Structure formats: C-alpha cells, structure tokens
Coordinates of C-alpha atoms in Angstrom, one line a residue:
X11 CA 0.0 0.0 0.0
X12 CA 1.5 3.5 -1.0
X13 CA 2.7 5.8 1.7
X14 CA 1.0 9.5 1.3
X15 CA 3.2 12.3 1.7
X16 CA 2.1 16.2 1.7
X17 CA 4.6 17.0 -1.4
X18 CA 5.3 20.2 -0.1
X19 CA 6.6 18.8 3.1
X20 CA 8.4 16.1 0.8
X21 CA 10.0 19.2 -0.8
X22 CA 10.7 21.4 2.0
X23 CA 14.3 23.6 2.1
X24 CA 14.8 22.1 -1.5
X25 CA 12.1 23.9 -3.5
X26 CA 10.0 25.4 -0.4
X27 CA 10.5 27.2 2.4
X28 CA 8.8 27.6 6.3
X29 CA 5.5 29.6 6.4
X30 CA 6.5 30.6 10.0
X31 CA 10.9 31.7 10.2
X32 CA 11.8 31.9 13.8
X33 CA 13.3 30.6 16.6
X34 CA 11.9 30.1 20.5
X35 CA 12.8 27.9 23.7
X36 CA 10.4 25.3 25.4
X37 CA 8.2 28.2 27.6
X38 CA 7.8 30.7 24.3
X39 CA 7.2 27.9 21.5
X40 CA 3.7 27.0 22.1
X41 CA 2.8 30.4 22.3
X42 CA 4.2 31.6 19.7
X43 CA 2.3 28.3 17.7
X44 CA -0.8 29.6 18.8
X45 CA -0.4 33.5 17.9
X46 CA 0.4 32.1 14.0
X47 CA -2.5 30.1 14.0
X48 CA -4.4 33.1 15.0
X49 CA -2.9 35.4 12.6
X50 CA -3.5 33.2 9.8
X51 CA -6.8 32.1 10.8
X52 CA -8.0 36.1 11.3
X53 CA -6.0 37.1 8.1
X54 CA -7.9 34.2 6.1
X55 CA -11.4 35.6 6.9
X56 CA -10.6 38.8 7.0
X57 CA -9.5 38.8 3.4
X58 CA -11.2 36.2 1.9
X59 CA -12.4 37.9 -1.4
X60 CA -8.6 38.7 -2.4
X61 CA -7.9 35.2 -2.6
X62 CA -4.8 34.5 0.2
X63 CA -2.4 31.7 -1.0
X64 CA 0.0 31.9 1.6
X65 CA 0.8 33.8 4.8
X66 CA 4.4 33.8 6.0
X67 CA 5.4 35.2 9.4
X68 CA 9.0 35.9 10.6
X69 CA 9.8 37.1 14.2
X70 CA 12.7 39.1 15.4
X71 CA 12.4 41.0 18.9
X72 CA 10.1 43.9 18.9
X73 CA 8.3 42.6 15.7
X74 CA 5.8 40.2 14.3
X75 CA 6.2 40.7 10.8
X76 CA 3.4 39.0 8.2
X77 CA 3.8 39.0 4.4
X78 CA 0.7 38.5 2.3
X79 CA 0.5 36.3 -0.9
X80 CA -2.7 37.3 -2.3
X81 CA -4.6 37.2 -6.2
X82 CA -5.7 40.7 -5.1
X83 CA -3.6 42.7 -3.8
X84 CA -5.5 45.9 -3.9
X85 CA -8.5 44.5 -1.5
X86 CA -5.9 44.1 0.9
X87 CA -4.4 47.7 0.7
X88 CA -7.4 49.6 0.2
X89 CA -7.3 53.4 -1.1
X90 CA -4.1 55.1 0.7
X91 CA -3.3 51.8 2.2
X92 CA -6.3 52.4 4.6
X93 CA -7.3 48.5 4.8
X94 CA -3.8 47.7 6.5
X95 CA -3.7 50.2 8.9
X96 CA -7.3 48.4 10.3
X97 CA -5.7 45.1 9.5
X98 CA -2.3 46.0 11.9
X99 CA -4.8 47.5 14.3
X100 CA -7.1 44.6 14.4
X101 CA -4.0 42.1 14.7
X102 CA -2.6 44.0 17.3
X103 CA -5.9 43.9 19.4
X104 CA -5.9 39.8 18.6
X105 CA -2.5 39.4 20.5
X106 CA -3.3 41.8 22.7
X107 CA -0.5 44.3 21.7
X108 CA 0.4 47.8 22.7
X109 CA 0.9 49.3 19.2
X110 CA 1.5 52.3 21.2
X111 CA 4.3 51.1 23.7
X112 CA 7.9 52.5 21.8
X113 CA 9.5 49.2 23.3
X114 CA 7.0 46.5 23.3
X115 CA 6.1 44.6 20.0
X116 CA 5.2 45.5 17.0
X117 CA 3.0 44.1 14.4
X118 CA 4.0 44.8 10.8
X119 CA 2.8 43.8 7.1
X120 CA 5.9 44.7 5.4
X121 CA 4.6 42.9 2.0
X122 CA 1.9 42.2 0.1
X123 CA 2.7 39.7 -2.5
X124 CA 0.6 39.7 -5.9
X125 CA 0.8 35.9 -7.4
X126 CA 0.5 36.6 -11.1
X127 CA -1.1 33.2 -12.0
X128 CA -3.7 32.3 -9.6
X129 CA -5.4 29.6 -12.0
X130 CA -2.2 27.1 -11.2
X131 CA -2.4 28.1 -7.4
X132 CA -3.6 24.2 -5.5
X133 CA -4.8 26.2 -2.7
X134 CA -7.3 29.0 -4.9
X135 CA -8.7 25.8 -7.0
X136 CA -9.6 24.0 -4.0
X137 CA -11.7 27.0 -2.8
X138 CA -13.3 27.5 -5.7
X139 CA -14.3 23.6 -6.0
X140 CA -15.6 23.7 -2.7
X141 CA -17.5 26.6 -3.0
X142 CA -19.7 25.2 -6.4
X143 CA -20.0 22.0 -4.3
X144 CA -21.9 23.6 -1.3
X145 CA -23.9 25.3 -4.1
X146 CA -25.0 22.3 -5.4
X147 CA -23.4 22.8 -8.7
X148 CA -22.2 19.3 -10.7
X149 CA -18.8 18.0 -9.6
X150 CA -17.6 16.4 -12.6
X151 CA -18.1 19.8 -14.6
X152 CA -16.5 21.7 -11.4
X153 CA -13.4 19.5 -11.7
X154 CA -13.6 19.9 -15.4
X155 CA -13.4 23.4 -15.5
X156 CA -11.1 23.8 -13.1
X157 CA -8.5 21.6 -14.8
X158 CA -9.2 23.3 -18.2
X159 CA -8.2 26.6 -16.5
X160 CA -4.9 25.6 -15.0
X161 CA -3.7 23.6 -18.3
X162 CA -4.9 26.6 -20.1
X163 CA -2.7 28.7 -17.3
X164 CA 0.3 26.8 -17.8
X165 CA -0.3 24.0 -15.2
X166 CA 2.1 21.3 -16.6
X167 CA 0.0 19.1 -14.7
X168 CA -2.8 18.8 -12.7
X169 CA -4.6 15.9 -10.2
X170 CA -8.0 16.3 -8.1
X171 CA -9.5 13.6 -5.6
X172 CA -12.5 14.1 -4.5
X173 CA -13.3 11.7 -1.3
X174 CA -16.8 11.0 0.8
X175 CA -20.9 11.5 -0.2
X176 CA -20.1 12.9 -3.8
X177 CA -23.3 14.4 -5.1
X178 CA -25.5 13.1 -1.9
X179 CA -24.7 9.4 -2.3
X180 CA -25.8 7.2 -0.3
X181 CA -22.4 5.5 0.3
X182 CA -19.2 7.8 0.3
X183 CA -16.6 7.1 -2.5
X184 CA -13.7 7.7 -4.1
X185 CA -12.9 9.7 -7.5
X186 CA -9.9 10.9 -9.3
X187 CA -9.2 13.1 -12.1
X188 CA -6.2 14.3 -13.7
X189 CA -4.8 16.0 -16.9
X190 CA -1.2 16.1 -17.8
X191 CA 1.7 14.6 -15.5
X192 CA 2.0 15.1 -11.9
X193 CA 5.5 13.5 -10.7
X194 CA 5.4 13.4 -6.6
X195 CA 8.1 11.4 -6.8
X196 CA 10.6 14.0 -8.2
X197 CA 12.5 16.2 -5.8
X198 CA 13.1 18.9 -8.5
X199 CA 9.3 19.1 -9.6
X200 CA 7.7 22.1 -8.5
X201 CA 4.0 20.8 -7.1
X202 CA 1.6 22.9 -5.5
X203 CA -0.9 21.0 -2.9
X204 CA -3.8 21.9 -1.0
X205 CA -6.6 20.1 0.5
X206 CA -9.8 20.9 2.5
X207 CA -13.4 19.6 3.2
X208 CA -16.5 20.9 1.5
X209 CA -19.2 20.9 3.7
X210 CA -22.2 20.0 1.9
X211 CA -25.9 19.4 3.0
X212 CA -25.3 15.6 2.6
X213 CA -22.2 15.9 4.2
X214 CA -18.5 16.1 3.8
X215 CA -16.5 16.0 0.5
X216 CA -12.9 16.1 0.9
X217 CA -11.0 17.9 -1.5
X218 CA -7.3 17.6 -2.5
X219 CA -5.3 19.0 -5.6
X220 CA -1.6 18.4 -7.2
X221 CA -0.5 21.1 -9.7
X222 CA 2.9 20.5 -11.5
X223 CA 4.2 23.7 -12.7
X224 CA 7.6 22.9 -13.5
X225 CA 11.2 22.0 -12.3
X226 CA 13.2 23.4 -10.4
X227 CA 15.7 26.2 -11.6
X228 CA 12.6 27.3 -13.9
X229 CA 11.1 30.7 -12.9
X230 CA 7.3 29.8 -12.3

C-alpha cells in the first residue's frame, strides 16, 4: 500500500520554504504556535475575497512581521493603504498588543505579494471547488473546469481527488481526475498541494489537488 506524503513537506528547504521563520525555547514555542494560527486564521477571513495563497510570518524581537501572498492585492491595501492600517490595528488587538508602547512589540505587514497566476495556485482551486460543491453545482463539470483553467494557465500538470458523499450518495466514494503529469516522486518538480473539506448538505466531501508547474531552476 502507498505511503502518502504532503509533497510540499516532501519538498521542504529544497524547493519550499517555512510559512512561519523563527526561533523560541520550550516556555515561548507554544505560544508563539498559537499566535500564527491566530494570525492566519483572522488574516484568512478577514481577506477572503482577495484570494490568500499563503501567509508567511517571521519574528525578530520587537516585531511580528506577516507578508501576504494574495490574487488581489489591492482589497488588501485599500485606497491610501487604509485597509492595512485596520488590518495591523485589528491584529494587534488579537495578540493583545500595545501598538503604542515605543519598546513592546510591534505588528508589521511589510509585503503584500501579488501571485501573477492564480489559476495554477492548489490552494485557490480548492476553494473555488468547494465553493460550487456547497452550491450544489455538478462535480464532474466543477473539476472539469477547473483543470481546463490551469492547463490553459500553464499547469504542466494537474490531479483532483474528491473523497466522501459525492453528489449526496448514499455510500461515500472515491474519484480521481487528472490532466497532464504530476511526478510526486521527483524532488526537483515544483508541485503545488492543497486540500480541505466541503461541507455539503449531505455531508462532507474532501477535497485535494496536485499542480505540477515545472522543475526546479525554472522561474514559475
């Protein structure tokens, strides 16, 4: 029987990097564990509509600073940069931070990351695949259209597995789908992965997409 592994975790420090970069003993780790989860959890909601792919977090000693990945970037800034002002503000009150103390910590969105092809991004297409499943809408022309889109997008690769009471069935099953090549087993393949349950009205479908971009040393 085949032994799973999250691909980006296969591929971590070779293509990938940490979402959270910093360094804490035994009494501070757990905390700080928490207070990302938070972040990223409030950041998610938050700004929803300007489709977040990733949120990465680094920590030095006065500063908590989070750099946004997003389709969107202009929801996120707002006119003037008004929107993250609210969102440092709102973070701040979250972990329960002084943003007026000059020595305590600071909370700072130092970047906000526009990903230029958001049709190849795992993490977007799951979204939108759950989304049309809560509404109802067919699953096989859901996966369809969402593999046209990110062959059509470059994708050299794409594979979706969709997992429990597909389409209100009785018994839960199992269904995969896949255009082009998707090699997990290669180090130097850059592959994209997300997964996430949609909560229907008959229950759960679980969702999981591969997208092979390309290999490594090629800008993507």
């Amino acid at each position: 029987m085949g032994q799973k592994v999250n691909p980006i975790s296969f591929r971590m420090g070779n293509l990938f990097s940490w979402g959270s970069r910093w360094f804490a003993d035994k009494e501070t780790y757990g905390k700080y564990v928490r207070e990302d989860k938070k972040i990223r959890d409030f950041l998610e909601d938050r700004v929803k509509s300007a489709g977040v792919v990733r949120v990465e977090i680094e920590r030095s000693v006065n500063a908590i600073k989070v750099r946004l990945h997003v389709a969107r970037p202009g929801v996120v800034i707002g006119r003037g940069g008004s929107h993250l002002e609210e969102l440092k503000l709102d973070l701040a009150k979250l972990l329960h931070i002084n943003m007026n103390d000059r020595k305590g910590q600071k909370i700072v969105i130092d970047d906000i990351v526009e990903v230029k092809n958001p049709e190849i991004q795992a993490k977007l297409i799951v979204e939108r695949i759950a989304e049309q499943l809560i509404k109802r809408f067919p699953h096989r022309r859901a996966v369809q259209q969402a593999m046209e889109k990110a062959m059509n997008a470059g994708a050299k690769g794409i594979k979706i597995v969709l997992a429990g009471r597909i389409a209100g069935a009785e018994i839960g099953r199992r269904e995969k789908y896949a255009q082009g090549t998707v090699p997990t087993q290669t180090l130097r393949a850059h592959i994209d992965y997300f997964e996430m349950p949609a909560k229907t009205k008959s229950g759960y479908v679980g969702i999981k997409v591969w997208v092979y971009r390309a290999t490594e040393g090629v800008k993507v």
